[in-house]
Structures are given as structure tokens and as C-alpha cells.
CSV table of C-alpha atoms in Angstrom, one decimal:
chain,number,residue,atom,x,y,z
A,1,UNK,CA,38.9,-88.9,-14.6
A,2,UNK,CA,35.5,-88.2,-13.1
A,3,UNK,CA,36.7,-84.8,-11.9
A,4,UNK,CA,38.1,-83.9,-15.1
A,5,UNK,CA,34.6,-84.7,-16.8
A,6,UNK,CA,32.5,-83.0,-14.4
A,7,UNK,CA,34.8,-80.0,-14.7
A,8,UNK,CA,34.6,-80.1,-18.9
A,9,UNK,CA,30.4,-79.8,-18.1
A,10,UNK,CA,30.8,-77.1,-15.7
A,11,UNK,CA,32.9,-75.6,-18.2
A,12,UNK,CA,30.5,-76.2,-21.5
A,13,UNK,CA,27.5,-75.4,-19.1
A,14,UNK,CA,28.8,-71.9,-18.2
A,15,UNK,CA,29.8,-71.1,-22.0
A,16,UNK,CA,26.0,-72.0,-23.2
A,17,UNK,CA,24.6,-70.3,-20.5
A,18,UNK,CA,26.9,-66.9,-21.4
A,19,UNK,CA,25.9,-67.4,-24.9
A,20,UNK,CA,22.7,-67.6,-23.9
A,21,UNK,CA,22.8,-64.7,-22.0
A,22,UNK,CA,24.2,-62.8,-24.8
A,23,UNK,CA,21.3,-63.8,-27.5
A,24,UNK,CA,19.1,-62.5,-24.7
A,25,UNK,CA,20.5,-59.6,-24.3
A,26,UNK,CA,21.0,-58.8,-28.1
A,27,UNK,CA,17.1,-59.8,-28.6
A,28,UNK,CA,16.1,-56.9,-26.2
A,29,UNK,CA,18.0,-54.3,-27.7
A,30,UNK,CA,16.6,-55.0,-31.2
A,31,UNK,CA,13.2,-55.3,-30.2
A,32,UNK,CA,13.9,-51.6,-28.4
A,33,UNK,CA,15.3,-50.6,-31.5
A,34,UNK,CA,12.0,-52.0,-33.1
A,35,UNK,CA,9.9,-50.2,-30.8
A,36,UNK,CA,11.6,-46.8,-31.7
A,37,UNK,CA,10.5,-47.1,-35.2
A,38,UNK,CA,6.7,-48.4,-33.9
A,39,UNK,CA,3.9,-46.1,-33.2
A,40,UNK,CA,0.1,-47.8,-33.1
A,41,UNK,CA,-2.3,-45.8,-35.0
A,42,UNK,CA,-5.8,-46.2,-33.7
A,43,UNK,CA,-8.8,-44.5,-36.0
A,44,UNK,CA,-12.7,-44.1,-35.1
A,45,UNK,CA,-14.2,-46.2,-37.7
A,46,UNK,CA,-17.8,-44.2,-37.1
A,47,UNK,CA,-16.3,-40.5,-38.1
A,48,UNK,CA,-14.1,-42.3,-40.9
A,49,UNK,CA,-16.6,-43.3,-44.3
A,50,UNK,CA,-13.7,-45.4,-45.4
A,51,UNK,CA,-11.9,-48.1,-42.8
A,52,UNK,CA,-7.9,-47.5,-43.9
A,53,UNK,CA,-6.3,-50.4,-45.4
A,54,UNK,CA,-2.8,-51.4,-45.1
A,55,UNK,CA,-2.3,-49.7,-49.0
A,56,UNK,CA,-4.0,-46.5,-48.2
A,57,UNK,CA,-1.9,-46.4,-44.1
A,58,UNK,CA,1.2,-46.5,-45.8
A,59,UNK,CA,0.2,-44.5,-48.6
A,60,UNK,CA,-0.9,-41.7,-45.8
A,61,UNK,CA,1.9,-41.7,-43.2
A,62,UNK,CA,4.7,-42.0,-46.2
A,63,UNK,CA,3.9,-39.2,-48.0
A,64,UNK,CA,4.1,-36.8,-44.8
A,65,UNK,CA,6.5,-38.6,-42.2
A,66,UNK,CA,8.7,-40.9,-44.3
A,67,UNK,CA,8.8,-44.5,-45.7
A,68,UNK,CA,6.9,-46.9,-43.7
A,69,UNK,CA,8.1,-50.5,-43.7
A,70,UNK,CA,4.9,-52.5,-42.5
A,71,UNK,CA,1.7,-52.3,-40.8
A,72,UNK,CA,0.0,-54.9,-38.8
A,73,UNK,CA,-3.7,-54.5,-38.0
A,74,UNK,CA,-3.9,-55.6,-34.2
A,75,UNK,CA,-7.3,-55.6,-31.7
A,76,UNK,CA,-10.4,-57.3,-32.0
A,77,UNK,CA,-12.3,-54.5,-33.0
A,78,UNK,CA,-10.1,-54.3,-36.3
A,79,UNK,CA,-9.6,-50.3,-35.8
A,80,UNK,CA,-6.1,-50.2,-35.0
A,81,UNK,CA,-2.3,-51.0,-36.6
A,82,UNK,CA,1.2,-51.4,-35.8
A,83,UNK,CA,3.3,-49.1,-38.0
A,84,UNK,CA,6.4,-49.6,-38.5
A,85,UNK,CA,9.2,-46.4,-40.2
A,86,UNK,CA,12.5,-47.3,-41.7
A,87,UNK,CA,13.5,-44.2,-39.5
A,88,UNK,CA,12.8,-44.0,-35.5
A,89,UNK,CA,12.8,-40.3,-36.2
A,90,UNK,CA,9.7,-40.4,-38.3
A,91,UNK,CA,7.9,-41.7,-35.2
A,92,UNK,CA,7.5,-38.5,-33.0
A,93,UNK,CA,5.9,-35.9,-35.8
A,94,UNK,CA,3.0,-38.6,-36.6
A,95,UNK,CA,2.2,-38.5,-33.0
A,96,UNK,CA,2.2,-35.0,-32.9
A,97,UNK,CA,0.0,-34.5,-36.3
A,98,UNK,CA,-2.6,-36.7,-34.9
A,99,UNK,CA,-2.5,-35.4,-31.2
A,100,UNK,CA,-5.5,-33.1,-31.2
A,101,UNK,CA,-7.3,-35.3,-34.4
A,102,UNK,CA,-10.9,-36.4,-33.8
A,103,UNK,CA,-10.3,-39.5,-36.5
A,104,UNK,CA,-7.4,-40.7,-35.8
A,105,UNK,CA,-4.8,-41.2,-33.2
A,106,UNK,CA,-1.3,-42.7,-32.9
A,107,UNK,CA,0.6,-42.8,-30.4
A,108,UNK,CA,4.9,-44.7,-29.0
A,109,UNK,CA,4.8,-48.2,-27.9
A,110,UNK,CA,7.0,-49.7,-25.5
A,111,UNK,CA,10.0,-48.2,-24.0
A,112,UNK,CA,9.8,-45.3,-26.4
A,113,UNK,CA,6.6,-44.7,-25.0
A,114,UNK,CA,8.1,-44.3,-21.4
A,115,UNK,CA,10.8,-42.0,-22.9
A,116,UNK,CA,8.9,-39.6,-24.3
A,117,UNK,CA,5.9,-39.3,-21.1
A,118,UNK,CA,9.6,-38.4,-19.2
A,119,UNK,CA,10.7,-36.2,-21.9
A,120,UNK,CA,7.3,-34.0,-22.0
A,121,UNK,CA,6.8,-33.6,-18.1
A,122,UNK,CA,10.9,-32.3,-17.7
A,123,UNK,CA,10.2,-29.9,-20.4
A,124,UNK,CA,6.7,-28.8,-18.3
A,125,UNK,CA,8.5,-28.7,-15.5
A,126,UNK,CA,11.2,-26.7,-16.8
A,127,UNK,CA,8.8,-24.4,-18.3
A,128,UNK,CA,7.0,-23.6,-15.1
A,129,UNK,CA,10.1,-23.1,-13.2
A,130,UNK,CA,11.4,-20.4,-16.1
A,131,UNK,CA,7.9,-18.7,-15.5
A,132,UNK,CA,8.1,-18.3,-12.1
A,133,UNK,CA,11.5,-17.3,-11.6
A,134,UNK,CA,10.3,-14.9,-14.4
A,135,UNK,CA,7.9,-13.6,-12.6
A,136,UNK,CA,10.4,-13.2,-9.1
A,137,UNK,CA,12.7,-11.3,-11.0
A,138,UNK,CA,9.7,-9.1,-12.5
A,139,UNK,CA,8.3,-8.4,-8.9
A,140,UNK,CA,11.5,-8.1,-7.2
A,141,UNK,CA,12.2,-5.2,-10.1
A,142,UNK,CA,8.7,-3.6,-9.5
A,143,UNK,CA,9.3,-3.6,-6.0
A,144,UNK,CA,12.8,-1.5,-6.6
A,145,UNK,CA,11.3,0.7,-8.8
A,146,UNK,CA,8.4,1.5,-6.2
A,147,UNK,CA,10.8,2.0,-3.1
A,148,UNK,CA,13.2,4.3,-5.5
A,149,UNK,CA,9.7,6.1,-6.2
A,150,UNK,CA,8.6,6.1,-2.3
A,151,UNK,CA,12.3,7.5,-1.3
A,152,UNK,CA,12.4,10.2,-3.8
A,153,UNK,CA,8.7,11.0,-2.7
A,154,UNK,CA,9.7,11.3,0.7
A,155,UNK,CA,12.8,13.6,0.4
A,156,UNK,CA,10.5,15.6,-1.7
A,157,UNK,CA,8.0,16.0,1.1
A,158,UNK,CA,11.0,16.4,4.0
A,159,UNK,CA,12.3,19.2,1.4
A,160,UNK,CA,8.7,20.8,1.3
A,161,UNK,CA,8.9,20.8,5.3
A,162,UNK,CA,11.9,22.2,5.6
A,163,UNK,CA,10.8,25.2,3.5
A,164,UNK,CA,8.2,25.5,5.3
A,165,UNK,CA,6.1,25.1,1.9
A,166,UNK,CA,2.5,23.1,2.7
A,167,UNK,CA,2.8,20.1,2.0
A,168,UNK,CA,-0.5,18.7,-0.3
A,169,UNK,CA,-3.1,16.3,1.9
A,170,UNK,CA,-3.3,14.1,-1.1
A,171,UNK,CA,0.8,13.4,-0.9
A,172,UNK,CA,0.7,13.1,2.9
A,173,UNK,CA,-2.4,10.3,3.0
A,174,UNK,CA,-0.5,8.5,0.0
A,175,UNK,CA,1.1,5.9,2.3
A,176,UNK,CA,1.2,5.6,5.8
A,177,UNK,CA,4.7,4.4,6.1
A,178,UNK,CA,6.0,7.4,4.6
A,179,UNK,CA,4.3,9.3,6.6
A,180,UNK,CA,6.1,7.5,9.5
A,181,UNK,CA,9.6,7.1,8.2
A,182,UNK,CA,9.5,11.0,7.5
A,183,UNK,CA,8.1,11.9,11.1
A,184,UNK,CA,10.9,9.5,12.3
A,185,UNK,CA,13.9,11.0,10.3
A,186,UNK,CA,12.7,14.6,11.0
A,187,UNK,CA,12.8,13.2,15.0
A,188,UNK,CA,16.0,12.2,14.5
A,189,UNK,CA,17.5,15.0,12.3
A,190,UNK,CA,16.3,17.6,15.5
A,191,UNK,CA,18.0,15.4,18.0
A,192,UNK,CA,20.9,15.6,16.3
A,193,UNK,CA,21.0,19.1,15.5
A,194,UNK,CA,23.6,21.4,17.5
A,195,UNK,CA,23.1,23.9,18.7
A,196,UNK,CA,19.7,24.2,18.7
A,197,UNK,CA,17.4,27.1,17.3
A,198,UNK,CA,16.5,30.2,19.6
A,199,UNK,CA,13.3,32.2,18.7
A,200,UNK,CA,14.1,35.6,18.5
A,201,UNK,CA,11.7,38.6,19.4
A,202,UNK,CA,11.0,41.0,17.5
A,203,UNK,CA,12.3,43.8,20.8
A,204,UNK,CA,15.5,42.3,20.1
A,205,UNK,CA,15.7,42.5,15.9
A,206,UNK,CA,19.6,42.8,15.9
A,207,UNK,CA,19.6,39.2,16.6
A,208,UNK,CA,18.4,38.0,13.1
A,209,UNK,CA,22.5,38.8,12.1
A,210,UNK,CA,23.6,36.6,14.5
A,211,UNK,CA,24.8,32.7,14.3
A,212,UNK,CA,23.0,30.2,16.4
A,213,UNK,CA,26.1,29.7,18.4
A,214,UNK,CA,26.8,33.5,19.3
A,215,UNK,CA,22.6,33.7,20.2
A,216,UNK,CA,23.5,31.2,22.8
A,217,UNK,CA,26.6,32.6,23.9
A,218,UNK,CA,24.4,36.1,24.1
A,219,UNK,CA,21.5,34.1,26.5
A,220,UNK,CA,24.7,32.5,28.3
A,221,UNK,CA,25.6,36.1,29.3
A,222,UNK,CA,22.0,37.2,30.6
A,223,UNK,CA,21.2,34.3,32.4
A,224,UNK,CA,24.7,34.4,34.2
A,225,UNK,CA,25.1,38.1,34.6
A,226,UNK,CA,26.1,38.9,38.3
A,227,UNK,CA,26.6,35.2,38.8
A,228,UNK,CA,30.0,34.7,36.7
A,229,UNK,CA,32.6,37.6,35.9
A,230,UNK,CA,32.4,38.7,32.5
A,231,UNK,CA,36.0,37.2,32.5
A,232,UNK,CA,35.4,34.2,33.1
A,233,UNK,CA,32.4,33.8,30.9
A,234,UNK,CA,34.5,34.9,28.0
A,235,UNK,CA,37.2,32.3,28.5
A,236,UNK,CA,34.6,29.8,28.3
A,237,UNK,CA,32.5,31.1,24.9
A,238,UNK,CA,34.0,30.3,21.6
A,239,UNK,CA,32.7,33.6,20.2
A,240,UNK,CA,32.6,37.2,20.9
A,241,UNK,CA,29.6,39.0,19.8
């Protein structure tokens, strides 16, 4: 019998305290729910001639955000109010009306409050990150367009060279790095090149006809003369000239 007692007031203890629970819990949410429909208006009573009253608050903030459902003066000093909208949404443009206003201020309360500090810096930071990745893609697109300048530059000047048209100081001292990369690609371009150039005299003017090739073939023959059989030179040139 004692055990069966004792377990009844575990049982109506744990029920009370649920219940308990539950009011608390339903208490929080509708003071938040409260507080999202609150903003605290604070004015400077020495640049306002008239101190508001509660008639001419609601009379203000109806007319431009939407119906107001109380206000409560609150402080000491008898310069501020809780206003409360019949819509949560009315809260956010009286705050920003009276952002920048040298009279009057208002401003979220509570959670709200919290929300919308987290709101504002995520949009700022959002915003800067947009700019600066804005401003990558802007440079790395410069910086394309200048190299696709630089290269054409340079084939221009290699071109020029080639030609053997004089090639402007001004376009040579324009960067240094051209400069270089041409110097090195004309390095490698002569390396490469087979067979190489002969200069020709002007005792021997027949030569001008002549491929580069048979030119060497035709020093090949000199230089060997009475060394190798004209046979056996000729077996070993690709060209007969």
C-alpha cells in the first residue's frame, strides 16, 4: 500500500512538473512573439518643442508603419516608449526611418534584436566578398587582355627583326621582359634552324640561286676536294648542283 502511494506521487509529481514545463515553454514563445512586434522609441526631448504623448506616438507611427496596439513610456528620464504593432512586420521600416534621425530613434528589443544585428553583418559580409571576387575576376581579365596585348606586341617586333625593318627604341624600352622573351625565342629559333645560313660573296654571285642545302653541299666539295673522290662525295649529298 505504501509503494502504491509513493508511486501515485511520483506519478502526479512528474505530470505537474511536465505541465509545468509546458506553460514555460509556451510563455517564452509568446513573449518572443511579443518582442517581434516591439521596437523602443527613444526621442531627444531638447531638439523636440513638444514631448510626444502616447495619442500623438500612435498617431505618428500608424499613419506610416501600421496600426500600433500600445505604447508604454519606460526610463526615468520619461523620453522613451515601448511600442507595440499588431504586425511584427511593421517593426523593421520604423527602425529604418528613424536610423539616421537626430530626434528620434527606435530601435528591436529582445531576441529580435539579436536577429536582426546577425541578419545585417551576413548581408556585409556577403557584400564585401561579392566585391572582392568582383574585383579578382576584373584583374584577372585586365591581366589577359595585357598579356594578349604583350604577345601580339612581341610577334610584331620578332616580325620587324626578321625583315630586317628597325625596330622603334620607344617599342624596344617598353618592357624589359619582352625584350627578353624575344631575345630568348630568336636564341632558340637559330638553334633550331637547319641548315644553317652561308654568307655568300659577292665573287661568287651565282650562289644567290642556290638553296641553303645545295650551298653546303657546294662548301662540302671545296673543303674536301682531293681528300674524297668526287664519287664518293656524291653518294653522300642529297643534291646535285
Amino acid at each position: 500500500r505504501k509503494e502504491g502511494s509513493k508511486a501515485r506521487e511520483d506519478l502526479a509529481y512528474r505530470k505537474a512538473r511536465e505541465e509545468h514545463e509546458k506553460e514555460k515553454s509556451k510563455q517564452k514563445l509568446q513573449k518572443v512573439a511579443l518582442e517581434d512586434r516591439q521596437i523602443r522609441l527613444k526621442w531627444s526631448r531638447s531638439r523636440m518643442k513638444i514631448s510626444p504623448s502616447e495619442h500623438s506616438i500612435i498617431e505618428l507611427l500608424s499613419k506610416q508603419f501600421g496600426t500600433v496596439e500600445s505604447v508604454e513610456f519606460i526610463g526615468a528620464k520619461g523620453n522613451m516608449a515601448l511600442v507595440t504593432f499588431a504586425n511584427a512586420s511593421s517593426c523593421k521600416p520604423c527602425v529604418d526611418a528613424y536610423l539616421h534621425s537626430e530626434e528620434m530613434r527606435a530601435s528591436f528589443i529582445g531576441n529580435r534584436k539579436e536577429r536582426e544585428e546577425e541578419l545585417q553583418r551576413n548581408r556585409e559580409t556577403t557584400t564585401t566578398s561579392n566585391s572582392i571576387m568582383q574585383q579578382r575576376k576584373e584583374s584577372l581579365e585586365e591581366r589577359k587582355i595585357r598579356q594578349a596585348a604583350e604577345r601580339q606586341a612581341l610577334l610584331q617586333q620578332m616580325e620587324m627583326e626578321d625583315k630586317g625593318i628597325a625596330v622603334p627604341v620607344q617599342q624596344q624600352q617598353n618592357d624589359g621582359r619582352e625584350e627578353f622573351t624575344a631575345s630568348k625565342i630568336r636564341s632558340q629559333k637559330t638553334t633550331a634552324d637547319f641548315p644553317p645560313r652561308f654568307q655568300i660573296s659577292g665573287k661568287d654571285k651565282e650562289q644567290h640561286h642556290l638553296s641553303p642545302l645545295q650551298i653546303l653541299e657546294r662548301f662540302e666539295r671545296s673543303i674536301l676536294q682531293g681528300i674524297v673522290s668526287p664519287d664518293v662525295l656524291q653518294k653522300h649529298q642529297f643534291s646535285v648542283s
